[in-house]
Each structure stands twice: as structure tokens, then as C-alpha cells.
CSV table of C-alpha atoms in Angstrom, one decimal:
chain,number,residue,atom,x,y,z
A,23,UNK,CA,0.0,-0.2,0.2
A,24,UNK,CA,1.3,3.4,-1.1
A,25,UNK,CA,1.6,6.0,1.8
A,26,UNK,CA,0.2,9.4,0.5
A,27,UNK,CA,0.9,12.6,2.1
A,28,UNK,CA,-2.9,14.0,1.0
A,29,UNK,CA,-4.8,14.2,4.5
A,30,UNK,CA,-8.9,13.9,3.9
A,31,UNK,CA,-11.2,15.0,6.4
A,32,UNK,CA,-14.7,13.0,6.2
A,33,UNK,CA,-17.5,14.8,7.6
A,34,UNK,CA,-20.5,12.6,8.1
A,35,UNK,CA,-22.8,11.7,11.2
A,36,UNK,CA,-23.6,8.1,10.3
A,37,UNK,CA,-20.9,6.1,12.3
A,38,UNK,CA,-21.0,2.8,9.7
A,39,UNK,CA,-20.9,4.9,6.6
A,40,UNK,CA,-17.9,7.1,8.2
A,41,UNK,CA,-16.1,3.9,9.1
A,42,UNK,CA,-16.6,2.5,5.5
A,43,UNK,CA,-15.2,5.7,3.8
A,44,UNK,CA,-12.5,5.7,6.5
A,45,UNK,CA,-11.4,2.2,5.8
A,46,UNK,CA,-11.6,2.7,1.8
A,47,UNK,CA,-9.3,5.6,2.4
A,48,UNK,CA,-6.7,3.7,4.7
A,49,UNK,CA,-6.5,0.7,2.2
A,50,UNK,CA,-5.6,3.4,-0.6
A,51,UNK,CA,-3.0,5.0,2.2
A,52,UNK,CA,-4.7,8.2,2.8
A,53,UNK,CA,-4.3,10.0,6.2
A,54,UNK,CA,-8.2,10.2,7.4
A,55,UNK,CA,-10.0,12.7,9.8
A,56,UNK,CA,-13.3,12.8,10.7
A,57,UNK,CA,-16.3,14.8,12.1
A,58,UNK,CA,-19.5,14.2,12.9
A,59,UNK,CA,-21.1,17.6,12.7
A,60,UNK,CA,-20.2,20.7,11.2
A,61,UNK,CA,-18.8,22.5,13.7
A,62,UNK,CA,-16.7,19.9,14.6
A,63,UNK,CA,-15.6,19.9,11.0
A,64,UNK,CA,-14.8,23.8,10.8
A,65,UNK,CA,-13.0,23.3,13.8
A,66,UNK,CA,-10.6,20.4,12.5
A,67,UNK,CA,-10.1,22.4,9.1
A,68,UNK,CA,-8.6,25.6,11.1
A,69,UNK,CA,-6.6,23.5,13.4
A,70,UNK,CA,-5.5,20.6,11.1
A,71,UNK,CA,-3.8,20.2,8.0
A,72,UNK,CA,-6.6,19.1,5.3
A,73,UNK,CA,-6.2,18.6,1.9
A,74,UNK,CA,-9.6,17.6,0.7
A,75,UNK,CA,-13.0,17.1,2.5
A,76,UNK,CA,-15.9,14.5,1.9
A,77,UNK,CA,-19.1,16.2,3.1
A,78,UNK,CA,-22.1,14.5,4.1
A,79,UNK,CA,-25.2,17.5,3.6
A,80,UNK,CA,-27.5,16.2,6.3
A,81,UNK,CA,-25.6,17.1,9.0
A,82,UNK,CA,-26.7,17.3,12.6
A,83,UNK,CA,-25.9,20.6,13.5
A,84,UNK,CA,-25.7,22.6,10.3
A,85,UNK,CA,-26.7,22.0,6.5
A,86,UNK,CA,-23.9,20.6,4.5
A,87,UNK,CA,-24.6,23.6,2.1
A,88,UNK,CA,-24.0,26.3,4.5
A,89,UNK,CA,-20.3,24.3,5.6
A,90,UNK,CA,-19.4,24.6,1.9
A,91,UNK,CA,-20.5,28.7,1.6
A,92,UNK,CA,-18.5,29.0,4.9
A,93,UNK,CA,-15.6,27.3,4.0
A,94,UNK,CA,-15.4,28.9,0.6
A,95,UNK,CA,-15.2,32.1,2.4
A,96,UNK,CA,-11.3,31.3,3.4
A,97,UNK,CA,-10.3,28.3,1.7
A,98,UNK,CA,-10.1,26.5,-1.9
A,99,UNK,CA,-9.9,22.8,-0.6
A,100,UNK,CA,-11.3,20.3,-2.9
A,101,UNK,CA,-15.0,19.6,-1.3
A,102,UNK,CA,-16.5,16.2,-2.9
A,103,UNK,CA,-20.6,16.1,-1.5
A,104,UNK,CA,-21.4,12.6,-0.6
A,105,UNK,CA,-25.1,12.7,0.1
A,106,UNK,CA,-28.2,10.6,-0.2
A,107,UNK,CA,-29.6,13.9,-1.9
A,108,UNK,CA,-30.2,12.8,-5.4
A,109,UNK,CA,-32.0,15.6,-7.3
A,110,UNK,CA,-30.4,17.1,-9.8
A,111,UNK,CA,-31.6,20.4,-7.9
A,112,UNK,CA,-29.6,20.1,-4.9
A,113,UNK,CA,-26.5,18.5,-7.0
A,114,UNK,CA,-26.4,21.9,-9.1
A,115,UNK,CA,-26.8,23.6,-5.6
A,116,UNK,CA,-24.1,22.4,-3.9
A,117,UNK,CA,-21.7,22.5,-6.6
A,118,UNK,CA,-23.0,26.6,-7.4
A,119,UNK,CA,-21.9,26.7,-3.6
A,120,UNK,CA,-18.5,25.8,-4.1
A,121,UNK,CA,-18.4,22.1,-4.2
A,122,UNK,CA,-16.0,20.4,-6.5
A,123,UNK,CA,-17.9,16.8,-7.0
A,124,UNK,CA,-20.8,15.3,-5.9
A,125,UNK,CA,-21.5,11.4,-5.3
A,126,UNK,CA,-24.7,10.1,-4.7
A,127,UNK,CA,-25.3,7.5,-1.6
A,128,UNK,CA,-25.1,4.3,-2.1
A,129,UNK,CA,-21.6,4.7,-3.8
A,130,UNK,CA,-18.6,2.2,-4.4
A,131,UNK,CA,-15.1,2.6,-2.8
A,132,UNK,CA,-13.7,2.1,-6.4
A,133,UNK,CA,-15.9,4.8,-7.6
A,134,UNK,CA,-15.1,7.2,-4.5
A,135,UNK,CA,-11.3,6.9,-4.8
A,136,UNK,CA,-11.6,7.8,-8.4
A,137,UNK,CA,-13.6,11.2,-7.4
A,138,UNK,CA,-10.8,12.0,-5.1
A,139,UNK,CA,-8.1,11.4,-7.4
A,140,UNK,CA,-9.6,13.8,-9.8
A,141,UNK,CA,-10.2,16.4,-7.3
A,142,UNK,CA,-6.4,16.2,-6.2
A,143,UNK,CA,-5.6,16.8,-9.4
A,144,UNK,CA,-7.3,19.6,-10.2
A,145,UNK,CA,-6.1,21.2,-6.9
A,146,UNK,CA,-2.8,20.6,-7.9
A,147,UNK,CA,-3.0,22.2,-11.5
A,148,UNK,CA,-4.8,25.1,-10.0
A,149,UNK,CA,-2.1,25.6,-7.3
A,150,UNK,CA,0.5,25.9,-10.4
A,151,UNK,CA,-2.2,27.5,-13.1
A,152,UNK,CA,0.1,30.7,-13.2
A,153,UNK,CA,2.9,28.8,-14.9
A,154,UNK,CA,0.4,26.4,-17.2
A,155,UNK,CA,-0.2,27.6,-20.5
A,156,UNK,CA,-0.8,24.2,-22.3
A,157,UNK,CA,-3.0,21.8,-21.3
A,158,UNK,CA,-3.9,18.2,-22.6
A,159,UNK,CA,-6.4,15.6,-22.4
A,160,UNK,CA,-6.0,12.5,-24.8
A,161,UNK,CA,-5.7,14.0,-28.4
A,162,UNK,CA,-7.2,17.4,-27.5
A,163,UNK,CA,-4.6,20.1,-26.7
A,164,UNK,CA,-5.4,23.8,-25.8
A,165,UNK,CA,-2.6,26.3,-26.3
A,166,UNK,CA,-3.9,29.4,-23.9
A,167,UNK,CA,-0.4,31.3,-24.7
A,168,UNK,CA,-0.8,31.4,-28.4
A,169,UNK,CA,-4.8,31.0,-28.3
A,170,UNK,CA,-4.9,27.7,-30.4
A,171,UNK,CA,-6.7,24.6,-30.0
A,172,UNK,CA,-5.2,21.0,-31.8
A,173,UNK,CA,-6.8,17.8,-31.9
A,174,UNK,CA,-4.4,14.6,-33.0
A,175,UNK,CA,-2.0,17.0,-33.8
A,176,UNK,CA,-3.5,19.3,-36.1
A,177,UNK,CA,-4.8,23.1,-35.4
A,178,UNK,CA,-8.3,22.7,-34.9
A,179,UNK,CA,-10.7,26.3,-36.0
A,180,UNK,CA,-12.9,27.0,-33.5
A,181,UNK,CA,-15.2,30.2,-32.9
A,182,UNK,CA,-14.3,32.9,-30.0
A,183,UNK,CA,-17.2,31.5,-27.9
A,184,UNK,CA,-16.0,28.1,-28.2
A,185,UNK,CA,-12.6,28.9,-27.2
A,186,UNK,CA,-13.8,30.5,-24.2
A,187,UNK,CA,-16.1,27.2,-23.3
A,188,UNK,CA,-13.4,25.1,-24.0
A,189,UNK,CA,-10.6,27.2,-22.1
A,190,UNK,CA,-13.1,27.4,-19.0
A,191,UNK,CA,-13.5,23.3,-19.3
A,192,UNK,CA,-9.8,22.7,-19.7
A,193,UNK,CA,-9.2,24.6,-16.6
A,194,UNK,CA,-11.2,23.1,-14.6
A,195,UNK,CA,-10.7,19.4,-16.1
A,196,UNK,CA,-12.5,16.9,-14.1
A,197,UNK,CA,-14.4,19.2,-12.4
A,198,UNK,CA,-18.4,19.2,-12.8
A,199,UNK,CA,-19.4,22.9,-13.8
A,200,UNK,CA,-23.1,23.9,-13.4
A,201,UNK,CA,-24.9,25.5,-16.6
A,202,UNK,CA,-25.7,28.4,-14.4
A,203,UNK,CA,-21.5,29.0,-13.7
A,204,UNK,CA,-21.0,28.4,-17.4
A,205,UNK,CA,-23.8,30.6,-18.8
A,206,UNK,CA,-22.0,33.4,-16.3
A,207,UNK,CA,-18.6,32.5,-17.1
A,208,UNK,CA,-19.1,32.7,-20.6
A,209,UNK,CA,-21.9,34.9,-21.5
A,210,UNK,CA,-22.1,37.2,-18.3
A,211,UNK,CA,-24.0,37.8,-15.2
A,212,UNK,CA,-26.8,39.7,-17.1
A,213,UNK,CA,-27.7,36.9,-19.2
A,214,UNK,CA,-30.2,35.1,-17.5
A,215,UNK,CA,-31.1,31.5,-17.1
A,216,UNK,CA,-31.9,30.4,-21.1
A,217,UNK,CA,-29.7,27.4,-21.7
A,218,UNK,CA,-30.5,27.3,-25.4
A,219,UNK,CA,-27.4,29.3,-26.3
A,220,UNK,CA,-25.6,27.0,-24.4
A,221,UNK,CA,-27.0,23.9,-25.8
A,222,UNK,CA,-26.0,24.9,-29.3
A,223,UNK,CA,-22.6,26.3,-28.4
A,224,UNK,CA,-21.6,22.7,-27.0
A,225,UNK,CA,-23.1,21.0,-29.8
A,226,UNK,CA,-21.1,23.2,-32.4
A,227,UNK,CA,-18.0,22.5,-30.2
A,228,UNK,CA,-18.8,18.7,-29.8
A,229,UNK,CA,-19.2,18.3,-33.6
A,230,UNK,CA,-15.2,19.7,-34.0
A,231,UNK,CA,-13.6,18.0,-31.3
A,232,UNK,CA,-15.6,14.3,-30.9
A,233,UNK,CA,-15.5,11.5,-33.7
A,234,UNK,CA,-18.9,10.7,-32.2
A,235,UNK,CA,-20.8,13.8,-30.8
A,236,UNK,CA,-23.8,11.7,-29.4
A,237,UNK,CA,-21.2,9.6,-27.5
A,238,UNK,CA,-18.5,12.1,-26.4
A,239,UNK,CA,-15.0,10.8,-25.9
A,240,UNK,CA,-14.0,14.2,-23.9
A,241,UNK,CA,-17.0,16.6,-22.9
A,242,UNK,CA,-19.7,14.7,-20.5
A,243,UNK,CA,-22.9,15.6,-19.7
A,244,UNK,CA,-23.9,15.6,-16.0
A,245,UNK,CA,-27.5,15.2,-16.7
A,246,UNK,CA,-29.6,18.0,-15.3
A,247,UNK,CA,-26.2,19.7,-13.7
A,248,UNK,CA,-24.1,20.7,-16.3
A,249,UNK,CA,-20.5,19.7,-18.0
A,250,UNK,CA,-17.3,18.0,-17.1
A,251,UNK,CA,-14.3,17.6,-19.4
A,252,UNK,CA,-12.6,14.3,-18.7
A,253,UNK,CA,-9.8,14.0,-16.5
A,254,UNK,CA,-7.3,10.9,-17.4
């Protein structure tokens, strides 16, 4: 078992689920801290070195949404929501509050570990984002400095809006971006909630980068929530 340096805080009031998650983390070599409520979680974040937080929304003292908002006032630590709430509106709300990912109970240890690895990679990239100008996933490359896109080594013509959308996805590779967040970033805060323009923009971009737009390889749809650029 490889010993990892990243410490993970598990915020979960159900002892059985908390034990299951901690066991899975320890099997992968992750140091594990635990909290059964929001206040304990916030105290641990302040007093201990924590690199990622797994957060249940249904806590006994405060709602998990409030915890996300509070943490985001002073920290960019990756937050993965682990909750039984499976409504798309709940998922979108948590992501808009600042969560990095959302995993619905029940889940497998394999899926949990995969989500954790993606979130930690994204955090590592964000820490060095000032120096990074070229992003690559599979055969798709974005060169921020030269403002160019390449597919399988060949330069790809994209419109300015398609480039902006792709750049936003690359800068958040592996992270689910809600439709409302993308609309705000691409079209501005005054655009509103009409998603038709975004769907048309996404369809045009997919036709250029995907061999089969109906079965996308790079940009995945999180139904009812938003989009995710795959992280390999």
C-alpha cells in the first residue's frame, strides 16, 4: 500500500458510513480525519492540515450547504459532497455553492477513490495554474498562450465562444461545472438562465472535437446539472 501525503477529512454523522469511507481511504494510504457534524468539521479544518473534504449534507447541527459556503469564504480546499440527496437541483446547488464534485449514496469505494484522485489533481493544477499555458487530455490540446486548439496534432478552427467554453472546461478539468456557472462565465452575469444558447454552443464544439458527438469522449454531460471535461 502506497503511503500518501494528502490528508482527507470525512464529515459524516452516520458511524457505519464514516467507518466504511475511512477504511477505503486507509486501504489507499490516505491519512483520514473525521467529524460527525459541521462545527467539528470547521474546527478541524482550522486546526489541522487537510487536503480534501468529503462532506455529507444532512448533518445534525448545520446543513452541509452552509458548510460549503463557510469554507469557501477562506479556503479553496477540494470538497466532494457525499449525500443521499439525489435531486439534480440539490447537486447543482451544492456545486454552485463551491463543491468540486457530488457523489450520491450508495457508492462504491472504487468510484469514491476515482473522484478523490481527480479532485486532488485539479487542486494541484490550480496551485500551479499561473505557470501552465498548455493543457492536454487524450488527443485534445489547448494552448492558452497562442490561443490555439489542436486535435490529434492538427490545428482545429474554433469560434471565439467555442474557445472560451473549451478554455473554461480545461481550467476545471475533471470538475463538474453547472449550467448556470458556465452561462455566467461565458455570457456574463446579466445573461439570465436561458440554456438554449449554451446547448447550441456545446453541440457545435462537440461536432469539432468528438468523433461521435452523440457518445462524447471529451466533454461529458452531467444530466440536469452541467458538463465535465474528462480527466485522464
